[in-house]
mmCIF file of C-alpha atoms in Angstrom:
data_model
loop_
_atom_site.group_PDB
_atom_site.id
_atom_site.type_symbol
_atom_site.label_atom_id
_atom_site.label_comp_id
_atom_site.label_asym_id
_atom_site.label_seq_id
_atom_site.Cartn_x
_atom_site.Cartn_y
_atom_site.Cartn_z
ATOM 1 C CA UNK A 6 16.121 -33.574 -22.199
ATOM 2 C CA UNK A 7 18.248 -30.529 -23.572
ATOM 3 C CA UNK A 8 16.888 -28.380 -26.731
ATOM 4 C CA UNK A 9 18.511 -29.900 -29.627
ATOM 5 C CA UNK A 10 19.559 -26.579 -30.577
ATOM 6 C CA UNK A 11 21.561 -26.211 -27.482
ATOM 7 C CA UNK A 12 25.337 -26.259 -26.707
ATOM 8 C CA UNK A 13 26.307 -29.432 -25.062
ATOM 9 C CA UNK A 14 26.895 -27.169 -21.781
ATOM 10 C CA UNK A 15 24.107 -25.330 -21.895
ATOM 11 C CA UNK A 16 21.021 -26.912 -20.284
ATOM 12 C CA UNK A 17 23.330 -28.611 -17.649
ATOM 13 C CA UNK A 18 24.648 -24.992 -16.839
ATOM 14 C CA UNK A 19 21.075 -23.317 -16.559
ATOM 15 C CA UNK A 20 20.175 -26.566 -14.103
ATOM 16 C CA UNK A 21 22.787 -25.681 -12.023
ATOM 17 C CA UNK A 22 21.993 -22.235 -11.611
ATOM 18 C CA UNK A 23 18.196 -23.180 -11.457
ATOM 19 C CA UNK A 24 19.437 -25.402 -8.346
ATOM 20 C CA UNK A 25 21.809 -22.420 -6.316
ATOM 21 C CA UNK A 26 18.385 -19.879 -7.196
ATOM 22 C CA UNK A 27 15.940 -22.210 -5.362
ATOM 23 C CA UNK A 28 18.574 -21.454 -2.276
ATOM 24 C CA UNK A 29 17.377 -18.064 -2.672
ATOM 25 C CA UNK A 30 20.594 -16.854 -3.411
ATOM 26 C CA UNK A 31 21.608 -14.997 -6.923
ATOM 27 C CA UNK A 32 24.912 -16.092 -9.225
ATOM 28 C CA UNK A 33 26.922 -12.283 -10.757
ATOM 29 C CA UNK A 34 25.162 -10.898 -13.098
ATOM 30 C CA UNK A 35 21.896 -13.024 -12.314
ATOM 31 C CA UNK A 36 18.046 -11.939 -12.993
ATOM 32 C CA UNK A 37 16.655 -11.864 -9.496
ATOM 33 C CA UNK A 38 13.260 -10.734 -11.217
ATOM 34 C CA UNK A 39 11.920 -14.161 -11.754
ATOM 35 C CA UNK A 40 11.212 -16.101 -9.274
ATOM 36 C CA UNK A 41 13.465 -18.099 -7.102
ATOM 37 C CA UNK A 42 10.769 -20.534 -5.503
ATOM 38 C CA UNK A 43 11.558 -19.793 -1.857
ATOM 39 C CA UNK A 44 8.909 -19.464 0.066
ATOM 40 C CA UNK A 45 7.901 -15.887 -0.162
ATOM 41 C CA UNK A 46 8.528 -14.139 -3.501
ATOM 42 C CA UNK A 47 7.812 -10.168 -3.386
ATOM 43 C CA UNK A 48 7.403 -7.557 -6.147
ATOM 44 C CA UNK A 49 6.939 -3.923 -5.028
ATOM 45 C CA UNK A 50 6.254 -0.615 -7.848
ATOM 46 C CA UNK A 51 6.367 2.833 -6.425
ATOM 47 C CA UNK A 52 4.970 5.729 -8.904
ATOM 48 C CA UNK A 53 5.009 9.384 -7.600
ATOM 49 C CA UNK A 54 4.279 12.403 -9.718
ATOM 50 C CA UNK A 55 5.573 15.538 -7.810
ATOM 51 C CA UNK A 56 3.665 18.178 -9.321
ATOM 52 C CA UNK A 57 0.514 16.351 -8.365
ATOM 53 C CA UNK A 58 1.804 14.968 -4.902
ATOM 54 C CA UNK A 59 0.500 12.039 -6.031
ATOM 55 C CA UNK A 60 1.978 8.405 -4.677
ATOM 56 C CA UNK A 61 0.436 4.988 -5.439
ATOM 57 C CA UNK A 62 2.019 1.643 -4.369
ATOM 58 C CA UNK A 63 1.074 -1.653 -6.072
ATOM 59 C CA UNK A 64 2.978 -4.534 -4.830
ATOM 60 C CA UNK A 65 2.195 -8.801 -4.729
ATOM 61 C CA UNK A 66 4.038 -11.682 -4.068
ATOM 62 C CA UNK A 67 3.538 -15.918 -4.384
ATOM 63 C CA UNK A 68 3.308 -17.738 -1.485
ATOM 64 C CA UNK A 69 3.748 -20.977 -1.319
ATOM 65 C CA UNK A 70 1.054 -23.060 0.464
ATOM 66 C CA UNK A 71 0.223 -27.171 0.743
ATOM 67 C CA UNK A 72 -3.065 -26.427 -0.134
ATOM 68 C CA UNK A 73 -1.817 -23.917 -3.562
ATOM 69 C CA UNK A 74 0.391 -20.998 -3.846
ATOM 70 C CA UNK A 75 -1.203 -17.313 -3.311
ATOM 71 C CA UNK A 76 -0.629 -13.571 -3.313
ATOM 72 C CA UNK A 77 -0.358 -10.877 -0.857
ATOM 73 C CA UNK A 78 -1.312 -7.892 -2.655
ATOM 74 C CA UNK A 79 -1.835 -4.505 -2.388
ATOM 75 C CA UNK A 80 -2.402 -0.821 -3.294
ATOM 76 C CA UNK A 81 -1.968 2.069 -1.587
ATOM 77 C CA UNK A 82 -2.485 5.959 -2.469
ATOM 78 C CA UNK A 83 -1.632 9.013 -1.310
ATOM 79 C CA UNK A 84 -3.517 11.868 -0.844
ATOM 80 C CA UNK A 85 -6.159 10.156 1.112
ATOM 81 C CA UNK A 86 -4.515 6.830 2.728
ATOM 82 C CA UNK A 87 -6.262 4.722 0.508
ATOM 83 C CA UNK A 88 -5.377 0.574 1.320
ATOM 84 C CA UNK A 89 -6.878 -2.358 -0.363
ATOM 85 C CA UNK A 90 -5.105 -5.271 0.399
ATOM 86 C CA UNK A 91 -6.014 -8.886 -0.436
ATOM 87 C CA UNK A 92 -5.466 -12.966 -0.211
ATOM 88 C CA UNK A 93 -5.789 -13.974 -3.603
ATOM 89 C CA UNK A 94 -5.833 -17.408 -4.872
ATOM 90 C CA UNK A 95 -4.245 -19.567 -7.684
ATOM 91 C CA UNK A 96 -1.110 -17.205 -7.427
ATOM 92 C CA UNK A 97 1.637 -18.717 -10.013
ATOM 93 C CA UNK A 98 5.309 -17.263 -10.326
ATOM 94 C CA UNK A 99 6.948 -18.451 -13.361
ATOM 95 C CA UNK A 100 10.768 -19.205 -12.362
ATOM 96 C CA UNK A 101 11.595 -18.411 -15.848
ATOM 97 C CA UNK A 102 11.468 -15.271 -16.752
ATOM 98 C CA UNK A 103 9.375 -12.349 -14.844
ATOM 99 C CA UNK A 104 6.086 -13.086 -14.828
ATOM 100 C CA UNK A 105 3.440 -13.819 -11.615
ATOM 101 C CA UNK A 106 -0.096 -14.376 -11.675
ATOM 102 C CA UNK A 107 -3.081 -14.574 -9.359
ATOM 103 C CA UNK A 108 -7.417 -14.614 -9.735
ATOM 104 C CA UNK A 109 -9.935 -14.965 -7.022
ATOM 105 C CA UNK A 110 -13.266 -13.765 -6.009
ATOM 106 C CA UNK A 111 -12.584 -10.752 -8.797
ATOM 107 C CA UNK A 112 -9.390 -9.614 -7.305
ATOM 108 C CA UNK A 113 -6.890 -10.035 -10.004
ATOM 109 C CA UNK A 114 -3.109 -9.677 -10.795
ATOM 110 C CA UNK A 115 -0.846 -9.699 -13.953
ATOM 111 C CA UNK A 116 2.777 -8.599 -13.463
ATOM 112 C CA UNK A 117 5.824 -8.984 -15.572
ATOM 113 C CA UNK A 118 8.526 -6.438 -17.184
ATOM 114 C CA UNK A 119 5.999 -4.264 -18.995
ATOM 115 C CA UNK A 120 4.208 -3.481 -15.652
ATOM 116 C CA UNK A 121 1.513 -4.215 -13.094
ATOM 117 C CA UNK A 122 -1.992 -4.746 -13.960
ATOM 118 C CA UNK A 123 -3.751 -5.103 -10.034
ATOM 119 C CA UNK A 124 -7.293 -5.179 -9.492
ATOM 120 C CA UNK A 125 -8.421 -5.087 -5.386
ATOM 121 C CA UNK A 126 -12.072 -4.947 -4.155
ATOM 122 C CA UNK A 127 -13.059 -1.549 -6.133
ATOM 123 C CA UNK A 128 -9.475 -0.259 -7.164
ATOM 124 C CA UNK A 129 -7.360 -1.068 -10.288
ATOM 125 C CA UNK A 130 -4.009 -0.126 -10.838
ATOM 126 C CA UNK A 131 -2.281 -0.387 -14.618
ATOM 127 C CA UNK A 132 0.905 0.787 -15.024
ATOM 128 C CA UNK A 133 3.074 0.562 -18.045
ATOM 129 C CA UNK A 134 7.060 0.510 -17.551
ATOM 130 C CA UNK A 135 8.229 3.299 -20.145
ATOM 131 C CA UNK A 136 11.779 3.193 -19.533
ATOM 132 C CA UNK A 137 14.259 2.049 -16.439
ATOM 133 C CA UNK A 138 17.588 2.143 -15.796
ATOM 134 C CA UNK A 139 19.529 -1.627 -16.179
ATOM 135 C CA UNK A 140 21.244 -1.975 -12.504
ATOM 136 C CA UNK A 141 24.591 -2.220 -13.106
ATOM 137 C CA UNK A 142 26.402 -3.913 -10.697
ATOM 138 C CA UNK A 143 27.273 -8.098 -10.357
ATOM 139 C CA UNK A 144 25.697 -8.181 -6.998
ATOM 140 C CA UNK A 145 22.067 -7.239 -6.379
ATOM 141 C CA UNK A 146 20.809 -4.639 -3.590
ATOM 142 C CA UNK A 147 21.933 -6.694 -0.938
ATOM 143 C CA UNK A 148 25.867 -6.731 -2.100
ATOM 144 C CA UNK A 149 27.715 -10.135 -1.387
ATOM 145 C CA UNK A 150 24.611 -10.983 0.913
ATOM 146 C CA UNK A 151 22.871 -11.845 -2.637
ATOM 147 C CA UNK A 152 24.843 -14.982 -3.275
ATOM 148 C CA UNK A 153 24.539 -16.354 0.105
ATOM 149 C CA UNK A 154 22.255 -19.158 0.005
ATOM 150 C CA UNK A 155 19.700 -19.731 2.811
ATOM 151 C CA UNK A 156 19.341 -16.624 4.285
ATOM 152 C CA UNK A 157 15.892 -15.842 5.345
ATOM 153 C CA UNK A 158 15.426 -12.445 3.157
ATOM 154 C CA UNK A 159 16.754 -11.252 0.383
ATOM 155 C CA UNK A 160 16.493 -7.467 -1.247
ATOM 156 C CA UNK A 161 17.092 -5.922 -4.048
ATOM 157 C CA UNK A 162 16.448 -2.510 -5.890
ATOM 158 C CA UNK A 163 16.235 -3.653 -9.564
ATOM 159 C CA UNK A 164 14.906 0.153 -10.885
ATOM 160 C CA UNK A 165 16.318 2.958 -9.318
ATOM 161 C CA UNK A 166 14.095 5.884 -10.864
ATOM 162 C CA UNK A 167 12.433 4.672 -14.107
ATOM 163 C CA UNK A 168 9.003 5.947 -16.020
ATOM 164 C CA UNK A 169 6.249 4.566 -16.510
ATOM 165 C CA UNK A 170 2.574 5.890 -17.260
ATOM 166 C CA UNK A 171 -0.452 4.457 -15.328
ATOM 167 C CA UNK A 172 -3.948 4.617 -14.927
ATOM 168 C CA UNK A 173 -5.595 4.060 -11.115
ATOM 169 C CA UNK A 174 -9.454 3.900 -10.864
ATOM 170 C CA UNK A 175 -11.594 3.654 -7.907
ATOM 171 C CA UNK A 176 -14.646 5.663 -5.927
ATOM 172 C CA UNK A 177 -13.305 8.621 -6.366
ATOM 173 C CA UNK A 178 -9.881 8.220 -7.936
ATOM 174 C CA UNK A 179 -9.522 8.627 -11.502
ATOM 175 C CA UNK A 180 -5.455 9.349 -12.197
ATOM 176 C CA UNK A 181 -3.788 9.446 -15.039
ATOM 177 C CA UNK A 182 0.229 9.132 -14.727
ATOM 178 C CA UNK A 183 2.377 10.306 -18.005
ATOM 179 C CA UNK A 184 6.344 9.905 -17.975
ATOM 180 C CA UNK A 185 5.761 9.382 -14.182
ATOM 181 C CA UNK A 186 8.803 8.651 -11.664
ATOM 182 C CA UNK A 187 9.557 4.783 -10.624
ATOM 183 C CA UNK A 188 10.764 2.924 -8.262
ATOM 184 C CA UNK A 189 10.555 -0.913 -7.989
ATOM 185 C CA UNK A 190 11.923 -3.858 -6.123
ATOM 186 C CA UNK A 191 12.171 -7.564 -5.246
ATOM 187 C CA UNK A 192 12.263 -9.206 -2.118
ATOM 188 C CA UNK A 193 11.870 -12.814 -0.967
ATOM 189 C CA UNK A 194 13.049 -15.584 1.246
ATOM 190 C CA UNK A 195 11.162 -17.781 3.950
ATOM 191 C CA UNK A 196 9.010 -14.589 4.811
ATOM 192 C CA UNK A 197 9.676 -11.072 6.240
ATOM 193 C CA UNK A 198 12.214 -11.062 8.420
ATOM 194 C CA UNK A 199 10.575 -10.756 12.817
ATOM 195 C CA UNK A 200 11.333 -6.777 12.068
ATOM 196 C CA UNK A 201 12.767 -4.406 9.271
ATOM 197 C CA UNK A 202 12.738 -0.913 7.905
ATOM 198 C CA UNK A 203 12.947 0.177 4.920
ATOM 199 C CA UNK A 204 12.709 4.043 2.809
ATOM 200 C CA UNK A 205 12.807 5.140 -0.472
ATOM 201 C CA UNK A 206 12.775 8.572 -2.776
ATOM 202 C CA UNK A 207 13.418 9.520 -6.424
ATOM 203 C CA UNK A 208 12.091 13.466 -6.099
ATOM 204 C CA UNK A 209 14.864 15.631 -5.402
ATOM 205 C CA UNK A 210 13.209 18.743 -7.379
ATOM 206 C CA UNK A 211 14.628 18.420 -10.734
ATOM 207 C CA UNK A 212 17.893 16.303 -9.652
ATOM 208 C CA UNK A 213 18.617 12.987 -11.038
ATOM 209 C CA UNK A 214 18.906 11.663 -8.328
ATOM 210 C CA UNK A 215 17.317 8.282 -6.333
ATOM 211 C CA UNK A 216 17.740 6.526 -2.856
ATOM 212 C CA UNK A 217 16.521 3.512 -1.384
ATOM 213 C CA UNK A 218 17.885 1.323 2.267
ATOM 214 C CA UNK A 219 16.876 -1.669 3.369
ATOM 215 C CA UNK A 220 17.205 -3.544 6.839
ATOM 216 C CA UNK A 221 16.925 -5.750 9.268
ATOM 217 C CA UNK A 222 17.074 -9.300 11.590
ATOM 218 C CA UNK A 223 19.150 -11.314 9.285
ATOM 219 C CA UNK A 224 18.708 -14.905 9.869
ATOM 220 C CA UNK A 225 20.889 -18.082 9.058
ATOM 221 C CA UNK A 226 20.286 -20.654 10.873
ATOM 222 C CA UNK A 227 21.521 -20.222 14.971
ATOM 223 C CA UNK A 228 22.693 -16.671 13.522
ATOM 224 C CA UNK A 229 21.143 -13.935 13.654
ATOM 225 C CA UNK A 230 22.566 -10.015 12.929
ATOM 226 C CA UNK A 231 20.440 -7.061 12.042
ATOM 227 C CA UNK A 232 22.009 -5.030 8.966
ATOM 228 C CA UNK A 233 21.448 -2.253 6.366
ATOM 229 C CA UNK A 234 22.206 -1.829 3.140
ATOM 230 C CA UNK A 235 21.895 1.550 0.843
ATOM 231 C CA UNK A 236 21.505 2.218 -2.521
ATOM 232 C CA UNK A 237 21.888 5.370 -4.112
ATOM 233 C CA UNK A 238 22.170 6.474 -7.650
ATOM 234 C CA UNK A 239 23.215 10.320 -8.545
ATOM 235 C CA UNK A 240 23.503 10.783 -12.832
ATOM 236 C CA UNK A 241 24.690 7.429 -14.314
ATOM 237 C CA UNK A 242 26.217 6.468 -10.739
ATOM 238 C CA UNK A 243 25.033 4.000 -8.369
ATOM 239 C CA UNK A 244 26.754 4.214 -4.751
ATOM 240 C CA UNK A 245 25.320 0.694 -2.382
ATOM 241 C CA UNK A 246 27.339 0.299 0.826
ATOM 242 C CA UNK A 247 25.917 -2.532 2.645
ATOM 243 C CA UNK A 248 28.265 -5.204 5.236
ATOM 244 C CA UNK A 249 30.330 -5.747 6.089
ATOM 245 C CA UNK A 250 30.828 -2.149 5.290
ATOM 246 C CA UNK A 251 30.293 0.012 8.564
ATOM 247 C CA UNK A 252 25.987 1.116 8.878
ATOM 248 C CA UNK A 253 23.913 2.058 11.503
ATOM 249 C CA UNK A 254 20.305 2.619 11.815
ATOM 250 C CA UNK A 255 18.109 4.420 14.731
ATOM 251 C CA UNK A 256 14.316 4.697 14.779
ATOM 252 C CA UNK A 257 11.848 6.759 16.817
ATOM 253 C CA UNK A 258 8.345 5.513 16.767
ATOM 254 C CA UNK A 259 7.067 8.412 18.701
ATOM 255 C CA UNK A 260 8.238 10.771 16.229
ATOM 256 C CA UNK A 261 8.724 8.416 13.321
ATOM 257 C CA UNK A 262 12.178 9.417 12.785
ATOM 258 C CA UNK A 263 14.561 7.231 10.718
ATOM 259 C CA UNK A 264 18.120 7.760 10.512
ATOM 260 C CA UNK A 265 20.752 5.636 8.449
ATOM 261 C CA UNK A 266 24.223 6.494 7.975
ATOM 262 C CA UNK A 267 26.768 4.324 5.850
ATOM 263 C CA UNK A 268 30.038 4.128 5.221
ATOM 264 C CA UNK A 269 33.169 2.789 3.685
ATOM 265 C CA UNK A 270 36.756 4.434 2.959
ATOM 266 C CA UNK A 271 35.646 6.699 0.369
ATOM 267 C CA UNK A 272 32.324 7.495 0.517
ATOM 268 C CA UNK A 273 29.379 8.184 3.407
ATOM 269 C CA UNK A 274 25.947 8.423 3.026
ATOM 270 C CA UNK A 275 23.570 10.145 5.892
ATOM 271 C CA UNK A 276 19.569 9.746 5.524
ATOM 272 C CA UNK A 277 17.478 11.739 7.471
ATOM 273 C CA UNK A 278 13.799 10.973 7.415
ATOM 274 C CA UNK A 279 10.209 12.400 8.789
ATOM 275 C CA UNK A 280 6.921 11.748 8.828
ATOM 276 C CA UNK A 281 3.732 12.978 10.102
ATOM 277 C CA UNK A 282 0.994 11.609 11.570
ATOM 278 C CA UNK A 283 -0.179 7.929 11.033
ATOM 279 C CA UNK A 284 0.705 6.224 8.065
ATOM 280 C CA UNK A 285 -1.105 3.507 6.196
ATOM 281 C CA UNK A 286 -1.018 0.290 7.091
ATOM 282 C CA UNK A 287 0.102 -2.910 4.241
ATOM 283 C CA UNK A 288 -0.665 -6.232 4.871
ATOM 284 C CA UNK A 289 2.870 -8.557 5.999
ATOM 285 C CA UNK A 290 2.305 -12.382 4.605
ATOM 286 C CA UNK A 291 2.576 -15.887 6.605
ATOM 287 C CA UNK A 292 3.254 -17.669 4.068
ATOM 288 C CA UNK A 293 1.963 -21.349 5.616
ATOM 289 C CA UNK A 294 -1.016 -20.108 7.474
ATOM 290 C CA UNK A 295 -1.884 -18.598 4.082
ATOM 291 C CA UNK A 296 -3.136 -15.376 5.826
ATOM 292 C CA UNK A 297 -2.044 -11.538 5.937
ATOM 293 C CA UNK A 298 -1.179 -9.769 9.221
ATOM 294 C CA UNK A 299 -1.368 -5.869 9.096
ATOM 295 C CA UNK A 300 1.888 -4.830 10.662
ATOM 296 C CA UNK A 301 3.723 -3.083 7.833
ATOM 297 C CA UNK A 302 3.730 0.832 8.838
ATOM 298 C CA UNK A 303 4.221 2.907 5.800
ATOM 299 C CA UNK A 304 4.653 6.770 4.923
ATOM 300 C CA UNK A 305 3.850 7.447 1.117
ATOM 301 C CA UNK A 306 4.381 11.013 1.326
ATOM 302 C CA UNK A 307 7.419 11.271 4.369
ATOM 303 C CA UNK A 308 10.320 13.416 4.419
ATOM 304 C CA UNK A 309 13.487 12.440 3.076
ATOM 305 C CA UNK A 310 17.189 14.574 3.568
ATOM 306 C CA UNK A 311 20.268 12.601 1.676
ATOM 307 C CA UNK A 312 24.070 13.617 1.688
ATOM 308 C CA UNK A 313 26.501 12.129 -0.172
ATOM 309 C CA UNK A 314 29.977 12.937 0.392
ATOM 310 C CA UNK A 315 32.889 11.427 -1.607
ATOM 311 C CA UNK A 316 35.988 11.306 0.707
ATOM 312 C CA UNK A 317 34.895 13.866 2.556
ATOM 313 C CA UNK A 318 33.744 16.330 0.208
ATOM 314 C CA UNK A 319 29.865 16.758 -0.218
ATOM 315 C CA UNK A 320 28.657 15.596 -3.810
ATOM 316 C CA UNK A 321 25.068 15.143 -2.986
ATOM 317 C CA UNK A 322 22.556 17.101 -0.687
ATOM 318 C CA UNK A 323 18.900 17.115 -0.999
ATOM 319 C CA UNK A 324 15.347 16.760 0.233
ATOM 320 C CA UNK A 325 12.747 14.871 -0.565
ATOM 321 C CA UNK A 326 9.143 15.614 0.482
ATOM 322 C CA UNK A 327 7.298 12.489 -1.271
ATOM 323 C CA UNK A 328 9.576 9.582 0.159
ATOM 324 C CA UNK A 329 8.495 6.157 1.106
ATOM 325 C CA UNK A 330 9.240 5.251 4.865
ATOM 326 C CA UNK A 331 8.825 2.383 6.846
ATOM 327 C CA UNK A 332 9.017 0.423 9.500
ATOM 328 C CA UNK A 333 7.469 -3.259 10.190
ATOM 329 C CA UNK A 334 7.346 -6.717 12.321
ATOM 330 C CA UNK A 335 5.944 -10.122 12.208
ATOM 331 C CA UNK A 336 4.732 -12.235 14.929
ATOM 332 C CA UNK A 337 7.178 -14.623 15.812
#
């Protein structure tokens, strides 16, 4: 029964959006932070400090499962290509508002707006969200794609070069992060899609500046398309060109070389990235066999080069030499 201190409108209104989010798909203006109940709900942090070289990625998700829902999590740092990555039990999402948590076997996870508390094996990650930047746009990272319901992934970008201060302990590891650079995002869906790749970078020397793309096999139903989307923010703007605006993506395992371009009428954005030697590898859920594959191939400290150029004219060009990069599949 409605709250007796609600409008008459009100709790039918919120049931009706509760319904379209359990498609997977977001209404304007939506919170995609909480969860959606699809299958597969992802959270992802990225903290660099660039004086330091430092990179650490803590990211989880809730599974669902017959037997009880559970989290893929993990946490990765750079230098040193430490992983720790983890099945953990009794996972619980709350479709509410942002919070997801998971205990097992003393692996533990507490994540909501205020940050990530992770502990995995003998490695703990706390970081405290200082300050982020609201996204400003109806749609989330993956443009109109957002409010289609039933796709089989969705993406989005929801802090675009924040702060945040953290603490990361482990043999040998004992950082401290203050006023440190962050990036985080949300993906979910029925799982990862059967390949994708994905980068990411917020130090451009002292430029406020921060890029992140996102792609591949798109799935609904019979169809099936790969795309990309971009997101870029420069200052207080945020550029994201994704289809059925014109992008194209190439990748060269042997050399790990990513390249995305993207483009509509008046602007085009080129991403030119590097990286060097063997990257780390992060654990890629099935969400029904309630187990972790390790296929996710990622670059903490890669090379990133972005140009933006508003009709015609370049507005943006810079380098990045602590960006994310990556590049993934899934069995079939």
């Amino acid at each position: 029964m409605p709250h007796s201190g609600m409008r008459p409108l009100d709790w039918p209104l919120r049931e009706l959006v509760a319904l379209y989010r359990r498609t997977g798909a977001d209404v304007p203006y939506g919170d995609p932070l909480p969860s959606h109940g699809t299958e597969m709900e992802g959270w992802f942090w990225r903290l660099t400090d660039r004086a330091t070289g430092r990179a650490v990625v803590a990211l989880c998700s809730c599974n669902r499962h017959d037997a009880g829902d559970w989290s893929t999590a993990a946490i990765v740092l750079e230098p040193g290509a430490v992983v720790r990555q983890a099945a953990i039990g009794a996972a619980v999402a709350d479709p509410r508002q942002f919070s997801v948590r998971a205990q097992e076997q003393g692996n533990y996870l507490d994540a909501n707006r205020g940050g990530v508390t992770l502990t995995i094996d003998d490695v703990t990650v706390d970081l405290r969200v200082d300050n982020t930047r609201p996204w400003p746009k109806a749609f989330g990272g993956g443009g109109v794609f957002s409010s289609i319901p039933f796709l089989n992934q969705y993406w989005h970008a929801y802090c675009l070069g924040g702060r945040a201060s953290a603490t990361v302990t482990g043999p040998g590891v004992d950082w401290r992060f203050d006023d440190a650079r962050l990036y985080c995002e949300r993906n979910w869906g029925a799982g990862f899609p059967q390949r994708w790749w994905w980068g990411e970078a917020h130090d451009f020397g002292d430029d406020d500046v921060c890029v992140a793309f996102s792609g591949g096999l798109l799935e609904l139903g019979p169809v099936k398309q790969e795309v990309t989307g971009v997101v870029v923010r420069i200052g207080l703007r945020v550029l994201r060109i994704t289809p059925p605006a014109l992008t194209s993506y190439h990748f060269d395992r042997d050399t790990w070389h990513w390249h995305i371009t993207a483009r509509t009428v008046r602007f085009a954005i080129e991403l030119d990235g590097h990286g060097v030697g063997e990257p780390p590898v992060l654990p890629v859920p099935i969400p029904h066999e309630r187990r972790n594959v390790d296929t996710d191939y990622e670059f903490l400290d890669g090379t990133l080069r972005c140009t933006v150029r508003e009709w015609g004219r370049v507005i943006y060009d810079g380098t990045s030499s602590l960006a994310g990069l990556e590049i993934g599949d899934r069995p079939a």
